[in-house]
Amino acid sequence: MTSIRTFVKRHPLLSFFVLTFAISWGDILIVAGGPGGISANNPPSEMLLPLMLLALFAGPAVASIVMTGLVYGREGFRDLLTRMTRWRVGARWYAVALLTVPLLVTTVLLALSLTSPAFLPSILTTSDKASVLLFGIVAGLIVSIFEEIGWTGFAIPRLLARHGVLASGIIVGVLWGAWHFPVFFWGGAASSGTLPLALYLFAILFSILPAYRVLMVWVYDRTESLLVAILMHTSLLASQFIIIPSSSLVGVAAVTLNLVFTAVLWAIVGGVAVANHGHLSRQPLRRRVA
């Protein structure tokens, strides 16, 4: 037990990521009834899906709380709470956090809808706009709180102590995408359409998420507000429920949207870097971590 605690304290980031995946994926396997319960052609039932998602989202939050307690104790919890309630950051950062995805994805969808009506934003075609809006916002906020207590609450500050915004964002963004694998693999055959499942999953998991995480890390680096990070994550998830027509976009259409939107996000990242004289990070890069 002592050797494990020593390893955890020496390698808190590695320990956090391993624990996050172990909790999320392990709980999903338990819910599914073992490895045989998860397959590309076996989507979860309506009863299992909420339990599976709860198991997934518990991973980052539980891992963050456990690691914070083991490595930093009460001081770490005070720091986490302080960042979670830091709301005085300037209106422009709230605008970036809340409006970036809705404005960009709506623009991309409207442009692509010129080639196919399947790309029309779902909020324009649904008959029950109020319910869609309410569900998207509430579900997005709940999920984002669970996830960002881990990703931004624990991992990001420790990565920024050693790396810049770009490297930190890519590291967490790639792991963030990989972490979603069971959700997209379970029932992925139906969603991939005519595309090979491996190609479809790679495009879905490792396109938008790394690029958007870089922007999230940039905002956090400027504000040091976990609250703003939660809202920025909420904006992404709410847009998926409210704006992106997921039911009509499968296979090539889904991958096309992801790749085009990813290109736009990386263009934004490049624009931010140019506007800041080639740098995304504040200086100095190294800072004390509670």
CSV table of C-alpha atoms in Angstrom, one decimal:
chain,number,residue,atom,x,y,z
A,1,MET,CA,0.0,0.0,0.0
A,2,THR,CA,2.9,2.4,0.9
A,3,SER,CA,4.6,1.7,-2.5
A,4,ILE,CA,1.4,2.4,-4.4
A,5,ARG,CA,0.9,5.7,-2.5
A,6,THR,CA,4.5,6.7,-3.2
A,7,PHE,CA,4.1,5.9,-6.9
A,8,VAL,CA,0.8,7.9,-7.1
A,9,LYS,CA,2.5,10.9,-5.5
A,10,ARG,CA,5.5,10.7,-7.8
A,11,HIS,CA,3.3,10.3,-10.9
A,12,PRO,CA,0.0,12.0,-10.2
A,13,LEU,CA,-0.9,12.7,-13.9
A,14,LEU,CA,-0.3,9.1,-15.0
A,15,SER,CA,-2.1,7.8,-12.0
A,16,PHE,CA,-5.1,10.1,-12.7
A,17,PHE,CA,-5.4,9.0,-16.4
A,18,VAL,CA,-5.1,5.3,-15.5
A,19,LEU,CA,-7.6,5.6,-12.7
A,20,THR,CA,-10.0,7.6,-15.0
A,21,PHE,CA,-10.0,4.9,-17.7
A,22,ALA,CA,-10.1,2.1,-15.2
A,23,ILE,CA,-13.2,3.5,-13.4
A,24,SER,CA,-15.1,4.5,-16.6
A,25,TRP,CA,-14.3,1.4,-18.8
A,26,GLY,CA,-14.5,-1.0,-15.8
A,27,ASP,CA,-17.9,0.2,-14.8
A,28,ILE,CA,-19.1,0.1,-18.4
A,29,LEU,CA,-18.0,-3.6,-18.6
A,30,ILE,CA,-19.9,-4.3,-15.3
A,31,VAL,CA,-23.0,-2.6,-16.6
A,32,ALA,CA,-22.8,-4.5,-19.9
A,33,GLY,CA,-22.3,-7.8,-18.2
A,34,GLY,CA,-18.7,-8.3,-19.3
A,35,PRO,CA,-16.7,-7.9,-22.5
A,36,GLY,CA,-19.3,-10.0,-24.4
A,37,GLY,CA,-22.0,-7.4,-23.7
A,38,ILE,CA,-20.2,-4.8,-25.8
A,39,SER,CA,-20.0,-5.2,-29.6
A,40,ALA,CA,-20.3,-2.9,-32.6
A,41,ASN,CA,-23.5,-4.6,-33.6
A,42,ASN,CA,-25.1,-4.6,-30.2
A,43,PRO,CA,-26.3,-1.1,-29.2
A,44,PRO,CA,-27.3,-0.6,-25.5
A,45,SER,CA,-30.9,-0.9,-24.5
A,46,GLU,CA,-32.9,2.1,-23.3
A,47,MET,CA,-32.5,0.8,-19.8
A,48,LEU,CA,-28.7,0.2,-20.0
A,49,LEU,CA,-27.7,3.4,-21.9
A,50,PRO,CA,-28.2,5.8,-18.9
A,51,LEU,CA,-26.3,3.4,-16.6
A,52,MET,CA,-23.5,3.1,-19.2
A,53,LEU,CA,-23.2,6.8,-19.5
A,54,LEU,CA,-23.3,7.4,-15.8
A,55,ALA,CA,-20.5,4.8,-15.4
A,56,LEU,CA,-18.4,6.6,-18.1
A,57,PHE,CA,-18.8,10.1,-16.7
A,58,ALA,CA,-18.1,9.0,-13.1
A,59,GLY,CA,-14.5,8.2,-14.1
A,60,PRO,CA,-12.9,11.7,-14.4
A,61,ALA,CA,-14.7,13.1,-11.4
A,62,VAL,CA,-14.0,10.2,-9.1
A,63,ALA,CA,-10.4,10.0,-10.2
A,64,SER,CA,-9.9,13.7,-9.6
A,65,ILE,CA,-11.4,13.6,-6.1
A,66,VAL,CA,-9.4,10.5,-5.2
A,67,MET,CA,-6.1,11.9,-6.6
A,68,THR,CA,-6.6,15.3,-5.1
A,69,GLY,CA,-7.1,13.8,-1.7
A,70,LEU,CA,-4.2,11.4,-1.9
A,71,VAL,CA,-1.7,13.9,-3.4
A,72,TYR,CA,-2.7,17.3,-2.1
A,73,GLY,CA,-5.2,16.8,0.8
A,74,ARG,CA,-7.4,19.6,2.1
A,75,GLU,CA,-5.3,22.3,0.3
A,76,GLY,CA,-6.0,20.6,-3.0
A,77,PHE,CA,-9.8,20.5,-2.3
A,78,ARG,CA,-9.7,24.2,-1.4
A,79,ASP,CA,-7.9,25.0,-4.6
A,80,LEU,CA,-10.4,22.9,-6.6
A,81,LEU,CA,-13.4,24.7,-5.0
A,82,THR,CA,-11.8,28.1,-5.6
A,83,ARG,CA,-11.3,27.4,-9.3
A,84,MET,CA,-14.8,26.0,-9.6
A,85,THR,CA,-16.4,29.2,-8.1
A,86,ARG,CA,-14.1,31.7,-9.9
A,87,TRP,CA,-16.6,33.6,-12.0
A,88,ARG,CA,-15.1,37.1,-12.2
A,89,VAL,CA,-13.1,36.6,-15.4
A,90,GLY,CA,-14.5,39.1,-17.8
A,91,ALA,CA,-17.5,38.9,-20.1
A,92,ARG,CA,-15.4,38.2,-23.2
A,93,TRP,CA,-14.4,34.8,-21.8
A,94,TYR,CA,-18.0,33.9,-21.2
A,95,ALA,CA,-18.7,34.8,-24.8
A,96,VAL,CA,-15.9,32.7,-26.1
A,97,ALA,CA,-17.0,29.7,-23.8
A,98,LEU,CA,-20.7,29.8,-24.7
A,99,LEU,CA,-20.9,31.1,-28.3
A,100,THR,CA,-17.9,29.6,-30.1
A,101,VAL,CA,-19.4,26.2,-30.9
A,102,PRO,CA,-23.0,27.3,-31.5
A,103,LEU,CA,-22.0,30.0,-34.0
A,104,LEU,CA,-19.3,27.9,-35.8
A,105,VAL,CA,-21.3,24.7,-36.1
A,106,THR,CA,-24.4,26.4,-37.2
A,107,THR,CA,-22.4,28.2,-39.9
A,108,VAL,CA,-20.7,24.9,-41.0
A,109,LEU,CA,-24.0,23.1,-41.1
A,110,LEU,CA,-25.8,25.8,-43.1
A,111,ALA,CA,-23.0,25.8,-45.6
A,112,LEU,CA,-23.0,22.0,-45.9
A,113,SER,CA,-26.8,22.0,-46.2
A,114,LEU,CA,-26.4,23.5,-49.6
A,115,THR,CA,-25.2,20.0,-50.6
A,116,SER,CA,-27.7,18.0,-48.6
A,117,PRO,CA,-30.7,18.8,-46.4
A,118,ALA,CA,-29.5,16.2,-44.0
A,119,PHE,CA,-27.1,18.9,-42.7
A,120,LEU,CA,-29.8,21.3,-41.7
A,121,PRO,CA,-29.5,22.2,-38.0
A,122,SER,CA,-31.9,20.1,-36.0
A,123,ILE,CA,-33.3,23.0,-34.0
A,124,LEU,CA,-34.6,24.4,-37.3
A,125,THR,CA,-36.4,21.2,-38.2
A,126,THR,CA,-37.7,19.9,-34.9
A,127,SER,CA,-41.3,20.7,-33.8
A,128,ASP,CA,-40.6,20.8,-30.1
A,129,LYS,CA,-37.8,23.4,-29.8
A,130,ALA,CA,-38.3,24.2,-26.1
A,131,SER,CA,-37.9,20.5,-25.0
A,132,VAL,CA,-34.8,20.1,-27.2
A,133,LEU,CA,-33.2,23.3,-25.8
A,134,LEU,CA,-34.0,22.4,-22.2
A,135,PHE,CA,-32.7,18.8,-22.5
A,136,GLY,CA,-29.5,19.9,-24.4
A,137,ILE,CA,-28.6,22.5,-21.8
A,138,VAL,CA,-29.4,20.5,-18.7
A,139,ALA,CA,-27.8,17.3,-20.0
A,140,GLY,CA,-24.8,19.1,-21.2
A,141,LEU,CA,-24.3,20.9,-17.9
A,142,ILE,CA,-24.5,17.8,-15.8
A,143,VAL,CA,-22.1,15.8,-18.0
A,144,SER,CA,-19.7,18.7,-18.2
A,145,ILE,CA,-19.5,19.1,-14.4
A,146,PHE,CA,-18.6,15.4,-14.0
A,147,GLU,CA,-16.0,15.5,-16.8
A,148,GLU,CA,-14.3,18.8,-16.1
A,149,ILE,CA,-13.8,18.2,-12.4
A,150,GLY,CA,-11.3,15.7,-13.8
A,151,TRP,CA,-9.9,17.0,-17.1
A,152,THR,CA,-9.6,20.6,-16.1
A,153,GLY,CA,-9.9,20.2,-12.4
A,154,PHE,CA,-6.9,17.9,-12.1
A,155,ALA,CA,-5.1,17.2,-15.3
A,156,ILE,CA,-4.9,20.5,-17.1
A,157,PRO,CA,-3.2,22.7,-14.4
A,158,ARG,CA,-0.5,20.0,-13.9
A,159,LEU,CA,0.1,19.7,-17.6
A,160,LEU,CA,0.3,23.5,-17.9
A,161,ALA,CA,3.0,23.5,-15.2
A,162,ARG,CA,5.3,21.7,-17.6
A,163,HIS,CA,3.9,22.3,-21.1
A,164,GLY,CA,2.3,25.0,-23.2
A,165,VAL,CA,-1.4,25.3,-24.1
A,166,LEU,CA,-1.0,23.5,-27.4
A,167,ALA,CA,0.8,20.4,-26.0
A,168,SER,CA,-1.5,20.2,-23.0
A,169,GLY,CA,-4.6,20.5,-25.1
A,170,ILE,CA,-3.5,17.8,-27.6
A,171,ILE,CA,-2.5,15.4,-24.8
A,172,VAL,CA,-5.8,15.7,-23.0
A,173,GLY,CA,-7.7,16.0,-26.3
A,174,VAL,CA,-6.4,12.7,-27.6
A,175,LEU,CA,-7.0,10.9,-24.3
A,176,TRP,CA,-10.4,12.5,-24.1
A,177,GLY,CA,-11.3,11.1,-27.5
A,178,ALA,CA,-9.9,7.6,-26.6
A,179,TRP,CA,-11.9,7.7,-23.3
A,180,HIS,CA,-15.2,7.9,-25.4
A,181,PHE,CA,-14.4,4.8,-27.3
A,182,PRO,CA,-16.8,2.4,-25.6
A,183,VAL,CA,-19.8,4.7,-26.2
A,184,PHE,CA,-19.1,5.0,-30.0
A,185,PHE,CA,-18.0,1.4,-30.5
A,186,TRP,CA,-21.2,0.2,-28.9
A,187,GLY,CA,-23.5,0.4,-31.8
A,188,GLY,CA,-20.8,1.9,-34.1
A,189,ALA,CA,-21.6,-0.4,-37.0
A,190,ALA,CA,-25.0,1.3,-37.5
A,191,SER,CA,-23.5,4.8,-37.3
A,192,SER,CA,-20.5,4.1,-39.6
A,193,GLY,CA,-22.8,3.4,-42.6
A,194,THR,CA,-20.7,2.3,-45.6
A,195,LEU,CA,-17.4,3.4,-43.9
A,196,PRO,CA,-15.1,0.9,-42.2
A,197,LEU,CA,-15.8,1.0,-38.5
A,198,ALA,CA,-12.1,1.7,-37.6
A,199,LEU,CA,-12.0,4.7,-40.0
A,200,TYR,CA,-15.3,6.0,-38.7
A,201,LEU,CA,-14.3,5.7,-35.0
A,202,PHE,CA,-10.9,7.4,-35.7
A,203,ALA,CA,-12.5,10.3,-37.5
A,204,ILE,CA,-15.2,10.8,-34.8
A,205,LEU,CA,-12.9,10.4,-31.7
A,206,PHE,CA,-9.8,12.2,-32.8
A,207,SER,CA,-11.0,15.1,-34.9
A,208,ILE,CA,-13.1,17.7,-33.1
A,209,LEU,CA,-12.1,16.8,-29.5
A,210,PRO,CA,-8.3,17.5,-29.6
A,211,ALA,CA,-8.8,20.8,-31.5
A,212,TYR,CA,-11.6,22.0,-29.1
A,213,ARG,CA,-9.6,20.9,-26.1
A,214,VAL,CA,-6.8,23.2,-27.2
A,215,LEU,CA,-9.2,26.1,-27.2
A,216,MET,CA,-10.6,25.1,-23.8
A,217,VAL,CA,-7.0,25.0,-22.4
A,218,TRP,CA,-6.3,28.4,-23.9
A,219,VAL,CA,-9.3,29.8,-22.2
A,220,TYR,CA,-8.5,28.2,-18.9
A,221,ASP,CA,-4.9,29.4,-19.1
A,222,ARG,CA,-6.2,32.9,-19.3
A,223,THR,CA,-8.9,32.7,-16.7
A,224,GLU,CA,-7.9,29.8,-14.4
A,225,SER,CA,-11.6,29.3,-13.9
A,226,LEU,CA,-13.0,25.7,-13.8
A,227,LEU,CA,-16.5,27.2,-14.0
A,228,VAL,CA,-15.8,28.7,-17.4
A,229,ALA,CA,-14.3,25.4,-18.6
A,230,ILE,CA,-17.5,23.6,-17.5
A,231,LEU,CA,-19.6,26.1,-19.4
A,232,MET,CA,-17.4,25.8,-22.5
A,233,HIS,CA,-17.8,22.0,-22.4
A,234,THR,CA,-21.5,22.5,-21.9
A,235,SER,CA,-21.7,24.6,-25.0
A,236,LEU,CA,-20.2,21.7,-27.0
A,237,LEU,CA,-22.5,19.1,-25.7
A,238,ALA,CA,-25.6,21.2,-25.8
A,239,SER,CA,-24.8,22.0,-29.5
A,240,GLN,CA,-24.7,18.3,-30.2
A,241,PHE,CA,-28.2,17.8,-28.8
A,242,ILE,CA,-29.7,21.1,-30.1
A,243,ILE,CA,-28.0,21.9,-33.4
A,244,ILE,CA,-26.3,18.9,-34.9
A,245,PRO,CA,-28.8,16.6,-36.6
A,246,SER,CA,-27.2,13.4,-35.3
A,247,SER,CA,-30.1,11.1,-36.3
A,248,SER,CA,-29.7,12.0,-40.0
A,249,LEU,CA,-25.9,12.2,-40.1
A,250,VAL,CA,-24.2,8.8,-40.3
A,251,GLY,CA,-21.2,7.4,-42.1
A,252,VAL,CA,-19.7,9.7,-44.7
A,253,ALA,CA,-22.0,12.7,-43.7
A,254,ALA,CA,-21.0,12.5,-40.0
A,255,VAL,CA,-17.3,12.2,-40.8
A,256,THR,CA,-17.6,15.1,-43.3
A,257,LEU,CA,-19.1,17.4,-40.6
A,258,ASN,CA,-16.4,16.4,-38.1
A,259,LEU,CA,-13.6,17.0,-40.5
A,260,VAL,CA,-14.9,20.4,-41.7
A,261,PHE,CA,-15.6,21.6,-38.2
A,262,THR,CA,-12.2,20.4,-37.0
A,263,ALA,CA,-10.5,22.4,-39.8
A,264,VAL,CA,-12.5,25.5,-38.7
A,265,LEU,CA,-11.4,24.9,-35.1
A,266,TRP,CA,-7.8,24.6,-36.0
A,267,ALA,CA,-8.0,27.7,-38.1
A,268,ILE,CA,-9.4,29.5,-35.0
A,269,VAL,CA,-6.5,28.1,-32.9
A,270,GLY,CA,-4.0,29.4,-35.5
A,271,GLY,CA,-5.7,32.8,-35.6
A,272,VAL,CA,-5.5,33.0,-31.8
A,273,ALA,CA,-1.8,32.1,-31.9
A,274,VAL,CA,-1.1,34.8,-34.6
A,275,ALA,CA,-3.0,37.4,-32.6
A,276,ASN,CA,-0.8,36.6,-29.6
A,277,HIS,CA,2.5,36.9,-31.6
A,278,GLY,CA,2.8,33.2,-32.2
A,279,HIS,CA,2.0,32.1,-28.7
A,280,LEU,CA,-1.0,30.4,-27.2
A,281,SER,CA,0.4,30.2,-23.6
A,282,ARG,CA,0.9,32.9,-21.1
A,283,GLN,CA,4.4,33.4,-19.9
A,284,PRO,CA,6.0,31.9,-17.9
A,285,LEU,CA,4.7,28.4,-18.7
A,286,ARG,CA,5.7,26.9,-15.4
A,287,ARG,CA,3.6,27.8,-12.4
A,288,ARG,CA,3.0,26.4,-8.9
A,289,VAL,CA,0.3,23.7,-8.7
A,290,ALA,CA,-1.5,23.4,-5.4
